[in-house]
mmCIF file of C-alpha atoms and ligand atoms in Angstrom:
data_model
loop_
_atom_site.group_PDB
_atom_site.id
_atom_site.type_symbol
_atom_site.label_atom_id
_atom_site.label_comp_id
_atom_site.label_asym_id
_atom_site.label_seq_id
_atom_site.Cartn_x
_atom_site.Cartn_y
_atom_site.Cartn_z
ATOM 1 C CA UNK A 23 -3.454 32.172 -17.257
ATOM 2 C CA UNK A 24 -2.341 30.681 -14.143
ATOM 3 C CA UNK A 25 -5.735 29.033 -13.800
ATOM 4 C CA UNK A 26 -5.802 27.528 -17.099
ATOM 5 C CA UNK A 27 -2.700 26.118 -16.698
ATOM 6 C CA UNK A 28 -3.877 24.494 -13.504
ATOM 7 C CA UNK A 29 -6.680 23.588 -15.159
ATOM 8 C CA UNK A 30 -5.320 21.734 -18.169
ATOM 9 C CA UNK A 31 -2.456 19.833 -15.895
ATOM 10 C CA UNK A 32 -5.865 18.419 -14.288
ATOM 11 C CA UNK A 33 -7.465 17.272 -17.419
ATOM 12 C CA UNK A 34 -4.662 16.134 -19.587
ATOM 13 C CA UNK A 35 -3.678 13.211 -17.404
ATOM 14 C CA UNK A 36 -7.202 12.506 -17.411
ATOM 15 C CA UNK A 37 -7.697 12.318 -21.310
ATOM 16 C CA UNK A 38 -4.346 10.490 -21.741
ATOM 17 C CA UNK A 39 -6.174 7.725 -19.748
ATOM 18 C CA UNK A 40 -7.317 4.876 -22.253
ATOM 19 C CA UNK A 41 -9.989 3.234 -19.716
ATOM 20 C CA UNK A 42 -11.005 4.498 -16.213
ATOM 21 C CA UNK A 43 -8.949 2.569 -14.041
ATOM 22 C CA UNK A 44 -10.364 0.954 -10.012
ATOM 23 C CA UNK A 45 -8.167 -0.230 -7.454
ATOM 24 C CA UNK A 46 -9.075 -3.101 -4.790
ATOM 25 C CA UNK A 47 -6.532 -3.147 -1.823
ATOM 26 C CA UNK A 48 -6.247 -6.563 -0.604
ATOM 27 C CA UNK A 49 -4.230 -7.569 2.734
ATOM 28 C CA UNK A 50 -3.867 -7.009 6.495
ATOM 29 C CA UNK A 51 -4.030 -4.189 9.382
ATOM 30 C CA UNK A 52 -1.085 -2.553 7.488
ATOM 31 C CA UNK A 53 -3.460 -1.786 4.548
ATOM 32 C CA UNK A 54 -6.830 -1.882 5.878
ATOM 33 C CA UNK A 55 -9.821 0.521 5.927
ATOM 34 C CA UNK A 56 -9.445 2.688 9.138
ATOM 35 C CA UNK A 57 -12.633 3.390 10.547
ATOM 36 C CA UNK A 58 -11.782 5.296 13.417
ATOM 37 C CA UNK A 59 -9.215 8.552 13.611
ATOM 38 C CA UNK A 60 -5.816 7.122 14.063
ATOM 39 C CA UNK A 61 -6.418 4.010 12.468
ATOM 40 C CA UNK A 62 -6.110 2.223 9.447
ATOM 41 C CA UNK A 63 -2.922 1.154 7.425
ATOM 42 C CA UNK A 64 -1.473 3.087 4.113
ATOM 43 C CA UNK A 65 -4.782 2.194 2.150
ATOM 44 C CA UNK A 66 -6.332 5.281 4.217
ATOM 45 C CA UNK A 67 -3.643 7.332 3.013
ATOM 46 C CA UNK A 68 -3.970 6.443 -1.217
ATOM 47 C CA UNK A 69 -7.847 5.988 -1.454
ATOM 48 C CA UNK A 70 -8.447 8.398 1.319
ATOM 49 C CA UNK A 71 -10.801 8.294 3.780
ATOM 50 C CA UNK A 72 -13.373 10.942 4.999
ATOM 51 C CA UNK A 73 -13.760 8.885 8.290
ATOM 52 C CA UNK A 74 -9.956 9.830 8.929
ATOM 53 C CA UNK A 75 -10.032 13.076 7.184
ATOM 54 C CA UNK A 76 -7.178 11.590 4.986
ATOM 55 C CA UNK A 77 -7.042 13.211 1.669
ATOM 56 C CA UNK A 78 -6.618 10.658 -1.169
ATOM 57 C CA UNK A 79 -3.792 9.920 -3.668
ATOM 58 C CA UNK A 80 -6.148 9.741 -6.239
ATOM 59 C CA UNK A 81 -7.944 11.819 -9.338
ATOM 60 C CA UNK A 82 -11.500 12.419 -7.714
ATOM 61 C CA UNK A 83 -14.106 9.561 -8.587
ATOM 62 C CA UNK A 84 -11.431 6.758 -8.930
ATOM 63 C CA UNK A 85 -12.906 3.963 -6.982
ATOM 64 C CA UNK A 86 -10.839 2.593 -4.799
ATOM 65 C CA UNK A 87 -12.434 -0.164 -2.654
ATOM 66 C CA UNK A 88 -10.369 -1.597 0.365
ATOM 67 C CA UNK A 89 -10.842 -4.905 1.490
ATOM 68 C CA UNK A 90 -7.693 -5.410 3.261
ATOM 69 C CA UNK A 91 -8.564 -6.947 6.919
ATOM 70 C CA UNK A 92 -6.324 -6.496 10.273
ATOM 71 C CA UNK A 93 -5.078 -9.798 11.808
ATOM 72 C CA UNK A 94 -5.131 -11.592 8.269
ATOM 73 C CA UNK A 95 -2.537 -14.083 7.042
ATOM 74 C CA UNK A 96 -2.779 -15.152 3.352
ATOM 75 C CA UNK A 97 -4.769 -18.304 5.178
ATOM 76 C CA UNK A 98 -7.229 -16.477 7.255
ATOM 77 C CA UNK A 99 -8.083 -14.360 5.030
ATOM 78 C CA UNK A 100 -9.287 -17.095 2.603
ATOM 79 C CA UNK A 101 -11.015 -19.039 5.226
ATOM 80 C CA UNK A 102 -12.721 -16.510 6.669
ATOM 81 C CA UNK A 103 -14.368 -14.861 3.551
ATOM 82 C CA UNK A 104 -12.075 -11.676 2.770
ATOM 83 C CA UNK A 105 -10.823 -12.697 -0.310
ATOM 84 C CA UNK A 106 -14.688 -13.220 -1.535
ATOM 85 C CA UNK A 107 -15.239 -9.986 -0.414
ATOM 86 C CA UNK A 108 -12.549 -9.171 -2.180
ATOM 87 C CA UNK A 109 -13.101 -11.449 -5.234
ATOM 88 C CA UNK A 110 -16.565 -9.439 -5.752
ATOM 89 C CA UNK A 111 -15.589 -6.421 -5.700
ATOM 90 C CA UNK A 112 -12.823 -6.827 -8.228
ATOM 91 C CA UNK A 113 -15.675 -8.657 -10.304
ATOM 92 C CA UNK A 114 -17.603 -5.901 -10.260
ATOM 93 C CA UNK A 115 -15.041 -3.077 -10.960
ATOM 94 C CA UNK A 116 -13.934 -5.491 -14.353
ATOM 95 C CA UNK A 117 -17.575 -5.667 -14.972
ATOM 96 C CA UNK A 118 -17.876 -2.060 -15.623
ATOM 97 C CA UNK A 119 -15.277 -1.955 -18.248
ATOM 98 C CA UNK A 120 -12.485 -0.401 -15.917
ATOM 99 C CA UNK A 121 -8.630 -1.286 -15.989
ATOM 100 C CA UNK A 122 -8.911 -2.742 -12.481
ATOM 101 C CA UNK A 123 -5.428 -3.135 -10.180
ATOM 102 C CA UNK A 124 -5.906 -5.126 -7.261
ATOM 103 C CA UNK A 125 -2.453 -4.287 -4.177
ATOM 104 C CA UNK A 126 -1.708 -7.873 -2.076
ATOM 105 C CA UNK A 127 0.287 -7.083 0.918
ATOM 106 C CA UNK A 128 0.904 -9.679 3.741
ATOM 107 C CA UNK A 129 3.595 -11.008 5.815
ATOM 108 C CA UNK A 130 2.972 -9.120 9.664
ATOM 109 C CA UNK A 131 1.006 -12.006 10.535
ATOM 110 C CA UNK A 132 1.250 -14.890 8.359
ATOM 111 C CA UNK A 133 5.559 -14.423 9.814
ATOM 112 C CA UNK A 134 3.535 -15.176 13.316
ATOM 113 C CA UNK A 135 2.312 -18.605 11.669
ATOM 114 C CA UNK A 136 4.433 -20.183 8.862
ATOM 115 C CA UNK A 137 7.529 -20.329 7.091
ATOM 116 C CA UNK A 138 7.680 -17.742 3.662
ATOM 117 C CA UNK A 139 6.613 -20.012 1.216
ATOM 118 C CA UNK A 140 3.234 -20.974 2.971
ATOM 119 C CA UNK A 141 2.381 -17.209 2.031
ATOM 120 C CA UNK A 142 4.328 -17.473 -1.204
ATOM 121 C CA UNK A 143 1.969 -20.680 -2.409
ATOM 122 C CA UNK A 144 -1.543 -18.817 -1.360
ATOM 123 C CA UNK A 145 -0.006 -15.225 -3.147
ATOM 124 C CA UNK A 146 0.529 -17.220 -6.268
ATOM 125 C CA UNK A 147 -3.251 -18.722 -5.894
ATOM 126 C CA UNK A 148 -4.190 -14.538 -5.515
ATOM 127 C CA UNK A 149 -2.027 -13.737 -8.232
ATOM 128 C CA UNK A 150 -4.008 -16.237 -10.401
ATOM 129 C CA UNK A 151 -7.451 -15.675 -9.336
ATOM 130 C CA UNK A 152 -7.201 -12.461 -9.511
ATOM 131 C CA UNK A 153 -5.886 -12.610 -13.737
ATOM 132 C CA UNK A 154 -8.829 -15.150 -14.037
ATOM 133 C CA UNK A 155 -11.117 -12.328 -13.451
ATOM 134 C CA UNK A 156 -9.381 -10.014 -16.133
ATOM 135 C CA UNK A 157 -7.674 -7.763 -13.682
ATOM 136 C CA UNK A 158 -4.010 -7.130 -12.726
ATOM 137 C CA UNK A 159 -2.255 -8.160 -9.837
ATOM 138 C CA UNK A 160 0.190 -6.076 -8.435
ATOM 139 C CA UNK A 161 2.488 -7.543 -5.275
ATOM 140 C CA UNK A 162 3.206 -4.948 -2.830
ATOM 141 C CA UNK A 163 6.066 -5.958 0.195
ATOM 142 C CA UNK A 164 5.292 -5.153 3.799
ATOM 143 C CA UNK A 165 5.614 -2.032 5.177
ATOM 144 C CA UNK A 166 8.090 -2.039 7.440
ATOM 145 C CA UNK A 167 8.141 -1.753 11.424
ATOM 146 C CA UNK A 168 9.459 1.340 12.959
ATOM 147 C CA UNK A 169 11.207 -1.138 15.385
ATOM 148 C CA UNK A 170 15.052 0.114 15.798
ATOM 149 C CA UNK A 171 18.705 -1.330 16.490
ATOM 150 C CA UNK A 172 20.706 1.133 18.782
ATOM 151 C CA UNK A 173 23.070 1.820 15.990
ATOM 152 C CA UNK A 174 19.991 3.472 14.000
ATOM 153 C CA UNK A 175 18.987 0.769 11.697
ATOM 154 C CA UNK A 176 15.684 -1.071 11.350
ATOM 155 C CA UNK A 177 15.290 -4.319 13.115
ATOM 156 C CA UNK A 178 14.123 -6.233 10.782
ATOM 157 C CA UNK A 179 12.169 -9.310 10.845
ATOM 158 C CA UNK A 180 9.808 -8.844 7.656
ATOM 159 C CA UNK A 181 12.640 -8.940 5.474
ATOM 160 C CA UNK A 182 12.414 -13.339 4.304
ATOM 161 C CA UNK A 183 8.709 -12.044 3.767
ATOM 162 C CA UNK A 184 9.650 -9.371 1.488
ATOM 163 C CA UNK A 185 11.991 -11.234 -0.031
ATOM 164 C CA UNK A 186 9.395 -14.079 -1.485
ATOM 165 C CA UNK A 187 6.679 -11.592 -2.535
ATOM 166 C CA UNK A 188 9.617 -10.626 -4.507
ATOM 167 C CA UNK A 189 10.306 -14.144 -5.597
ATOM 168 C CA UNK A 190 6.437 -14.808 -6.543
ATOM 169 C CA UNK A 191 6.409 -11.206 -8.214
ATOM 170 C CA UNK A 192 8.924 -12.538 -10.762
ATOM 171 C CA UNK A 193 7.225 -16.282 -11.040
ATOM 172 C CA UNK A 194 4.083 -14.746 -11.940
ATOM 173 C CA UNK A 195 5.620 -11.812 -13.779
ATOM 174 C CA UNK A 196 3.113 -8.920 -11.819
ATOM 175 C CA UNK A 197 4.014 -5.675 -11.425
ATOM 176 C CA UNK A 198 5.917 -5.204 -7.708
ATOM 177 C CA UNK A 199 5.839 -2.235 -5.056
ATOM 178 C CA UNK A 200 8.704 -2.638 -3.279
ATOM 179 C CA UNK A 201 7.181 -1.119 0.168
ATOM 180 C CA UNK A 202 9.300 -3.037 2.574
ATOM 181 C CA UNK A 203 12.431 -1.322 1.175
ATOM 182 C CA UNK A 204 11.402 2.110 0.724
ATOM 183 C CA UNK A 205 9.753 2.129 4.129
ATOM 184 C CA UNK A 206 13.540 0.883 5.278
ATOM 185 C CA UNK A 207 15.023 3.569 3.740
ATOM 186 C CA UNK A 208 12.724 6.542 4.951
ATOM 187 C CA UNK A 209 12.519 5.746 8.314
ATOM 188 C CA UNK A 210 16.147 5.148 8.831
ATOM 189 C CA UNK A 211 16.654 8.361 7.222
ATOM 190 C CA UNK A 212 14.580 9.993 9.333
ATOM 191 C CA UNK A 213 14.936 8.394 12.431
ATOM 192 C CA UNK A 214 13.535 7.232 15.314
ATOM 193 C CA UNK A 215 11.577 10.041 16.933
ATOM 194 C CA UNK A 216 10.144 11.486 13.283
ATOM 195 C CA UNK A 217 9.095 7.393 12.409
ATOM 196 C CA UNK A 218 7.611 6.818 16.071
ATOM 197 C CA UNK A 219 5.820 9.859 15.733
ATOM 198 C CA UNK A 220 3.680 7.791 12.816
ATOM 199 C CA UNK A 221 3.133 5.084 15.711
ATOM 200 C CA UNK A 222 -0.805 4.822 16.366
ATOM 201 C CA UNK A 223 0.041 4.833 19.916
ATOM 202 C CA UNK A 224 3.714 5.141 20.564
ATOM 203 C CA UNK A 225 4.627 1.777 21.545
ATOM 204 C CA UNK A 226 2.883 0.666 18.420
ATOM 205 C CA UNK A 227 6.295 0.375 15.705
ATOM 206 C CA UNK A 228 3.223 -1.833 13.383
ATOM 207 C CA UNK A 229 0.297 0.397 13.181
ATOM 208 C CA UNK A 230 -0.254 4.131 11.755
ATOM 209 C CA UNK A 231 -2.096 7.313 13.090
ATOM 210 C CA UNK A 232 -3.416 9.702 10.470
ATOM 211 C CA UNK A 233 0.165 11.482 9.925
ATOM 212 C CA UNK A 234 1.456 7.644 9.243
ATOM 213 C CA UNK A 235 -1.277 6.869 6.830
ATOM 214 C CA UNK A 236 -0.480 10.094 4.939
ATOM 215 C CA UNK A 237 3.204 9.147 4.780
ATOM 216 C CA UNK A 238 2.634 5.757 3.329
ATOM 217 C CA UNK A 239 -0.267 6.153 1.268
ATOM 218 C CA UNK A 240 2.298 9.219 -0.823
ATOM 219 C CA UNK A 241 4.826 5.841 -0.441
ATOM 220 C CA UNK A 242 2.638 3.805 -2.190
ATOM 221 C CA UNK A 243 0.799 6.418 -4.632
ATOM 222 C CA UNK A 244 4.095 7.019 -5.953
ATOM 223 C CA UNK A 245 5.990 3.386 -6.196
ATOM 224 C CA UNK A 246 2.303 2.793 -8.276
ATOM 225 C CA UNK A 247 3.146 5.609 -10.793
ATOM 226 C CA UNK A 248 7.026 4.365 -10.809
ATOM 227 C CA UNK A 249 5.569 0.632 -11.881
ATOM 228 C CA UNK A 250 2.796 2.381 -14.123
ATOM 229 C CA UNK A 251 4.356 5.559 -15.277
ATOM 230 C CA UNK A 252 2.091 8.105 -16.419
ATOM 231 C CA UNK A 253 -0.375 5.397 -16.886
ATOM 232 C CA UNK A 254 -2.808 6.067 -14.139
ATOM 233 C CA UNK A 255 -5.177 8.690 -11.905
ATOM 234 C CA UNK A 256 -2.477 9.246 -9.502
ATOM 235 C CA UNK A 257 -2.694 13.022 -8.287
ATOM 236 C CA UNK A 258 0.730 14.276 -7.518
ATOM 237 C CA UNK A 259 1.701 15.468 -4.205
ATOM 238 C CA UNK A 260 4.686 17.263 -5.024
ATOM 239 C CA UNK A 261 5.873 18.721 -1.597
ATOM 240 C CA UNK A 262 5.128 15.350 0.640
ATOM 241 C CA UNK A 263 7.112 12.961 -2.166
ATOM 242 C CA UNK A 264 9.704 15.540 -2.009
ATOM 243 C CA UNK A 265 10.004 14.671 1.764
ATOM 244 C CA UNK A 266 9.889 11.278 1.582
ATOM 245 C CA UNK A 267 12.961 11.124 -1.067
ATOM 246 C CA UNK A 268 14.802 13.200 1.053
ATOM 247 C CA UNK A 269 14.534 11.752 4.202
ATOM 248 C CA UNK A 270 12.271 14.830 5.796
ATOM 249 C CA UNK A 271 10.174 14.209 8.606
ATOM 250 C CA UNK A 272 6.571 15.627 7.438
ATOM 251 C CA UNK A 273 4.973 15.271 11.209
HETATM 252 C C1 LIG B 19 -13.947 2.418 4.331
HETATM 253 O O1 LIG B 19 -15.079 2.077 5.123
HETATM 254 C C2 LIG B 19 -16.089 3.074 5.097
HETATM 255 C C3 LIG B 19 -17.124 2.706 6.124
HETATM 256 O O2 LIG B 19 -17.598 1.418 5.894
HETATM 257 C C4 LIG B 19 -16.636 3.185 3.679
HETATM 258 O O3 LIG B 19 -17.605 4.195 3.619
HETATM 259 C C5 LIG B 19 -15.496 3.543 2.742
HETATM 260 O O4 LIG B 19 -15.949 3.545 1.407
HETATM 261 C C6 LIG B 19 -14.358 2.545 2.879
HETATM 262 N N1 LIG B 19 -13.219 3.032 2.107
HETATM 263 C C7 LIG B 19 -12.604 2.293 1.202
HETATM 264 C C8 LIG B 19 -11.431 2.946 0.566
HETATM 265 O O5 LIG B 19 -12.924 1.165 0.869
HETATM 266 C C1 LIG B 20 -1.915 -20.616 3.137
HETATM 267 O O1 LIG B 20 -3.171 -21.212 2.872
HETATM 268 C C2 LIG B 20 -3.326 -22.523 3.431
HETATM 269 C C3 LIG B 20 -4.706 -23.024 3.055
HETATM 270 O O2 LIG B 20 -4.829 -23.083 1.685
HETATM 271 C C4 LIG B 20 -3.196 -22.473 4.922
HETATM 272 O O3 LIG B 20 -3.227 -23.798 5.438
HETATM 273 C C5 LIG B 20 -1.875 -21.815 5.315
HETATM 274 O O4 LIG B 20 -1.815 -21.637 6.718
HETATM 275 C C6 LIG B 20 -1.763 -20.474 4.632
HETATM 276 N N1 LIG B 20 -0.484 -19.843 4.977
HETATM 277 C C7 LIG B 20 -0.409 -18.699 5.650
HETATM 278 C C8 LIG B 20 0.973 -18.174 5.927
HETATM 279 O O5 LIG B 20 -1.389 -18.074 6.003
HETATM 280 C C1 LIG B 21 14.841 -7.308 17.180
HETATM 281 O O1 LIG B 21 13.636 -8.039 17.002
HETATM 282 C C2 LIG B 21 13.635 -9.301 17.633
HETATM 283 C C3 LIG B 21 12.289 -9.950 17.312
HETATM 284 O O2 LIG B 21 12.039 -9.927 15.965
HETATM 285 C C4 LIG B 21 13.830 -9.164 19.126
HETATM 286 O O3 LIG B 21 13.917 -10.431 19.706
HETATM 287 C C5 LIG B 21 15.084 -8.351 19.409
HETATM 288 O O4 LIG B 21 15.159 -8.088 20.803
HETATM 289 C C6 LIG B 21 15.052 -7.037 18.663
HETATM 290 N N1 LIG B 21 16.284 -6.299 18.870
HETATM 291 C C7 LIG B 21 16.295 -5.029 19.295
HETATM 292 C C8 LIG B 21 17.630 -4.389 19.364
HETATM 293 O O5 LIG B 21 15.266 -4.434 19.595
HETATM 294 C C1 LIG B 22 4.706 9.739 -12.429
HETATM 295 O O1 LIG B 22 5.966 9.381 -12.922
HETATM 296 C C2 LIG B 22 6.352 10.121 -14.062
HETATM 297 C C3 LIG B 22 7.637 9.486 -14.601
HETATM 298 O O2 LIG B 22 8.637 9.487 -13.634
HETATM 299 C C4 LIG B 22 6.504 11.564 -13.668
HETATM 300 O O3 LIG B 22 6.877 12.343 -14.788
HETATM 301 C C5 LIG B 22 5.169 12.072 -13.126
HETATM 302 O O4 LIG B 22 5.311 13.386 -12.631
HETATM 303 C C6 LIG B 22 4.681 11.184 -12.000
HETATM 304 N N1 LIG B 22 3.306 11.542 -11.650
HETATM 305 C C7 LIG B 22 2.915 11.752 -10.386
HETATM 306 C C8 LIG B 22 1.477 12.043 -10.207
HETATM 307 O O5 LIG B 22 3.686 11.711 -9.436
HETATM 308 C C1 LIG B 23 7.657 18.600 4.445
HETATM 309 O O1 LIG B 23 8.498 18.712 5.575
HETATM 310 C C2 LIG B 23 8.527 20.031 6.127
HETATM 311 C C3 LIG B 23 9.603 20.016 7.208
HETATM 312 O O2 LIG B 23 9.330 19.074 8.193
HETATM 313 C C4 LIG B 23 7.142 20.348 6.685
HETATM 314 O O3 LIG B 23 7.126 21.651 7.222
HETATM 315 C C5 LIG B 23 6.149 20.256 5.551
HETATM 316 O O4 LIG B 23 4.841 20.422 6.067
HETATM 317 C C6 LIG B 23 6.229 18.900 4.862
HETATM 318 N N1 LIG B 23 5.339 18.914 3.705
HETATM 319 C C7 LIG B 23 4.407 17.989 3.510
HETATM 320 C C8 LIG B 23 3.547 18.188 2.321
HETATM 321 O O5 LIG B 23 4.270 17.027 4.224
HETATM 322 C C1 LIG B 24 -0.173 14.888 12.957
HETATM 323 O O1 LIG B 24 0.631 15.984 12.627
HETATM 324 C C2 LIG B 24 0.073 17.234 13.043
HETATM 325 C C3 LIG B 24 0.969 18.339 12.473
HETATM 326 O O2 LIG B 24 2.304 18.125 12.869
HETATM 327 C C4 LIG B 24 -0.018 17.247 14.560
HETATM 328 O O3 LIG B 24 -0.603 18.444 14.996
HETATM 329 C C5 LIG B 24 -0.856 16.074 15.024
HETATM 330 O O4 LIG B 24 -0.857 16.022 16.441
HETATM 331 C C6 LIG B 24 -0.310 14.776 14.465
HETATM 332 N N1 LIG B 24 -1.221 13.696 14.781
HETATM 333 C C7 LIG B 24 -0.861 12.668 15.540
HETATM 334 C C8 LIG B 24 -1.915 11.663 15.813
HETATM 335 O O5 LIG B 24 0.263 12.539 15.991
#
C-alpha cells in the first residue's frame, strides 16, 4: 500500500506535466557548474552534479544544462562566448519540443565594474533573446554574501543589484526568483557560524562547498515551484525546505 502510494505521488506530477520541461542556468561563479568537490554555485545543488555528489532538485531525466561561468559580468559573458554557449543550448532544448526555462543571475561581479543599469540594459537584451528563441526567461537576484554586521545582519552590498533585476523583471514581465532576499533572510536567521559553515573555504562569505550548494539549490528548487506552482519536475525535499523556512541550520 505504502509503496503504491509512493509510487503514484512519483508519477502523477509527472502525467500532470503538459510538455517535458529543460532548464539552462545562465550567470556567474554563484551559479556555475562545479567541477571539483566544494565547488560550484546553487546550480550544483538544483541540477545536481555527480562530480560533487550533489543530489538534484529535479524529477530524474530533466535536463538541466548549466552554462553559468565564474568571474562573468552581464558584459563578459557576452564577449567572451558564454551566452552562445548558452544561446545553443537553449536552441537545442526548444528544438526538441520541451517547455525550456532559462535562470539569469548576475550582479557579484558586474557591482565590481558598473553602475546597476549597465547590467539592467544587457539583462533586458537576455530577457529578449532568450523569448526570440521560444523559451522563458526567468530573472533570479543574487545570492547573497554571508558577509555580517556585528549586530547580526547581512552586510549588504548586492542589494541596488537585486533591486534592478527586480526592476527589469517587471519591464519585461518574466517570472522572478527573489534569491537575494530569501538568502537574507536564512542566513540571518541562522547566523553566522551555521552560514560560514556553507563558505567554500571559510574566509570565502561568496562561494559554496557541497553543504552550501545543497542549501541553495532547495532555495532555488523551491522559489521555482512558488513562481510555477505545480507546473514543473521539481522533486520535493520536504525535510531540507522545512529547514530553510525555519531558519535551521542543515550543516
Ligand atoms: C557539469 O559539467 C560536467 C563536466 O563537464 C558535465 O558532465 C555535467 O553535465 C555538467 N552539469 C550541468 C548541470 O550542466
Ligand atoms: C553590458 O554590456 C556592454 C556591452 O554590450 C558592456 O560594455 C558593459 O560593460 C556591460 N555591463 C556589465 C555590468 O557587464
Ligand atoms: C561592509 O562591506 C563593505 C564593502 O562592501 C566594507 O567596506 C565594510 O567594512 C563592511 N562592514 C563590515 C561591518 O564588515
Ligand atoms: C509546489 O508548490 C505547491 C503549491 O504551494 C505545493 O503544493 C507543492 O507541494 C510544491 N511542490 C514541491 C515539489 O515542493
Ligand atoms: C534539518 O536540520 C536538522 C537540525 O540541524 C538536521 O539534523 C537535519 O539533517 C536537517 N535536514 C536536512 C534534510 O537537511
Ligand atoms: C557537510 O556537512 C556534513 C554533515 O554535517 C559534514 O560532515 C561535512 O564536513 C560538511 N562539508 C563541508 C565541506 O563542510
Amino acid at each position: 500500500m505504502l509503496r503504491l502510494a509512493i509510487a503514484l505521488s512519483l508519477v502523477l506530477p509527472a502525467l500532470c506535466q503538459t510538455a517535458p520541461t529543460s532548464f539552462v542556468l545562465v550567470g556567474d561563479s554563484t551559479t556555475a557548474n562545479g567541477t571539483t568537490p566544494n565547488s560550484g554555485g546553487w546550480g550544483n545543488g538544483f541540477c545536481g552534479s555527480t562530480v560533487t555528489s550533489t543530489p538534484s532538485s529535479l524529477a530524474p531525466g530533466t535536463p538541466c544544462i548549466n552554462t553559468a561561468h565564474n568571474g562573468a559580468t552581464t558584459g563578459s559573458f557576452v564577449a567572451d562566448g558564454f551566452w552562445d554557449i548558452s544561446l545553443a543550448a537553449i536552441r537545442g532544448e526548444v528544438a526538441k519540443g520541451r517547455r525550456t526555462l532559462v535562470t539569469i543571475q548576475f550582479g557579484h561581479n558586474d557591482m565590481k565594474i558598473a553602475p546597476p543599469e549597465s547590467m539592467g540594459q544587457n539583462l533586458t537584451m537576455m530577457v529578449q533573446q532568450i523569448r526570440a528563441l521560444k523559451a522563458e526567461p526567468v530573472l533570479v537576484t543574487s545570492l547573497t554574501r554571508r558577509d555580517f554586521n556585528n549586530d547580526g545582519t547581512i552586510n549588504d552590498s548586492l542589494g541596488p543589484w537585486a533591486d534592478q533585476t527586480i526592476l527589469i523583471s517587471q519591464q519585461q514581465n518574466t517570472h522572478l526568483l527573489d534569491l537575494h532576499a530569501a538568502s537574507i533572510t536564512y542566513v540571518e536567521a541562522i547566523g553566522p557560524d551555521p552560514a560560514h559553515r556553507l563558505n567554500r573555504t571559510p574566509d570565502d562569505n561568496t562561494h559554496l562547498n557541497n553543504n552550501g550548494t545543497i542549501v541553495f539549490g532547495r532555495m532555488v528548487a523551491d522559489l521555482m515551484n512558488a513562481s510555477f506552482p505545480n507546473q514543473l519536475p521539481i522533486i520535493a525535499n520536504p525535510a531540507l525546505t522545512f529547514n530553510i523556512t525555519h531558519g535551521i541550520p542543515s550543516f
